[in-house]
C-alpha angles and dihedrals in degrees: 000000000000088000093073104043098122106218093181104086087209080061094050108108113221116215108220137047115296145169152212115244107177105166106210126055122278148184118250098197119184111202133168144130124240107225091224096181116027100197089064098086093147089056095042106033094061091050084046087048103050093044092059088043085056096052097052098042083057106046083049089049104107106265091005113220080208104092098173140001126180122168109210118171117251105268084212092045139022096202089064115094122191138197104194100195136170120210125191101229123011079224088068095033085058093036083069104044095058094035103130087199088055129083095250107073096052087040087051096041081047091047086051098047101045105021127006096090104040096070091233090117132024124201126193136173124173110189122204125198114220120199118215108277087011102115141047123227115188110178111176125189087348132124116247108291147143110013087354080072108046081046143005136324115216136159122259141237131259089246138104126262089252086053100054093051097043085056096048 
């Protein structure tokens, strides 16, 4: 059926086990907003809208620091978007937060002023810092996404997770 040819190669499934490899330490960094109160559009569509705005200002920034960004809805709550992003240094990832020549720090200070103390809408990021070999990635029967994306994906060996890291 012509409809589903998938002409993205980040959208090509690959039919086996594989794996990310990405040599260097990254950030993995978690951060979303809770529509508390959904009849407040004018209080959560500004905070959806400015995220998005965000993403898409740091992946066109020369040599972006941000290696990767998907949104996915909460599975728990759809009022829980997420932007799952890898960075390549928590120092970068910080440099643009508190660019004053970037979208995030007006977009904060906007979040602060309207919105952050009247409960309507709730905001959250936890940042983790990887170091280089520290992590497993298994993607089966998936196009290339997440870390697969930011490195390289690469099949993986007929071994168990203890196995691969005992072997970086």
């Amino acid at each position: 059926m012509p409809f589903l040819k998938q002409n993205n190669p980040a959208k090509e499934i690959k039919a086996a086990r594989y794996t990310a490899k990405y040599p260097d330490d990254f950030v993995v960094f978690f951060i979303g907003a809770r529509i508390n109160k959904f009849w407040r559009v004018d209080e959560w569509v500004p905070v959806v809208r400015a995220a998005f705005a965000m993403v898409k200002e740091a992946k066109a920034l020369p040599n972006s620091p941000l290696l990767e960004s998907r949104t996915m809805l909460s599975a728990f709550d759809w009022r829980v978007p997420v932007f799952i992003q890898f960075w390549r240094s928590f120092d970068e990832l910080e440099a643009w937060a508190n660019s004053k020549d970037l979208l995030h720090r007006p977009a904060q200070s906007e979040f602060f002023r309207r919105t952050a103390f009247n409960g309507n809408v709730g905001v959250f990021h936890e940042t983790f810092r990887v170091k280089a070999g520290e992590y497993e990635a298994i993607y089966a029967n998936m196009p290339r996404i997440l870390l697969a994306s930011a490195g390289e994906y690469v099949p993986v060996r007929p071994t168990t997770a203890r196995d691969r890291f005992n072997t970086r």
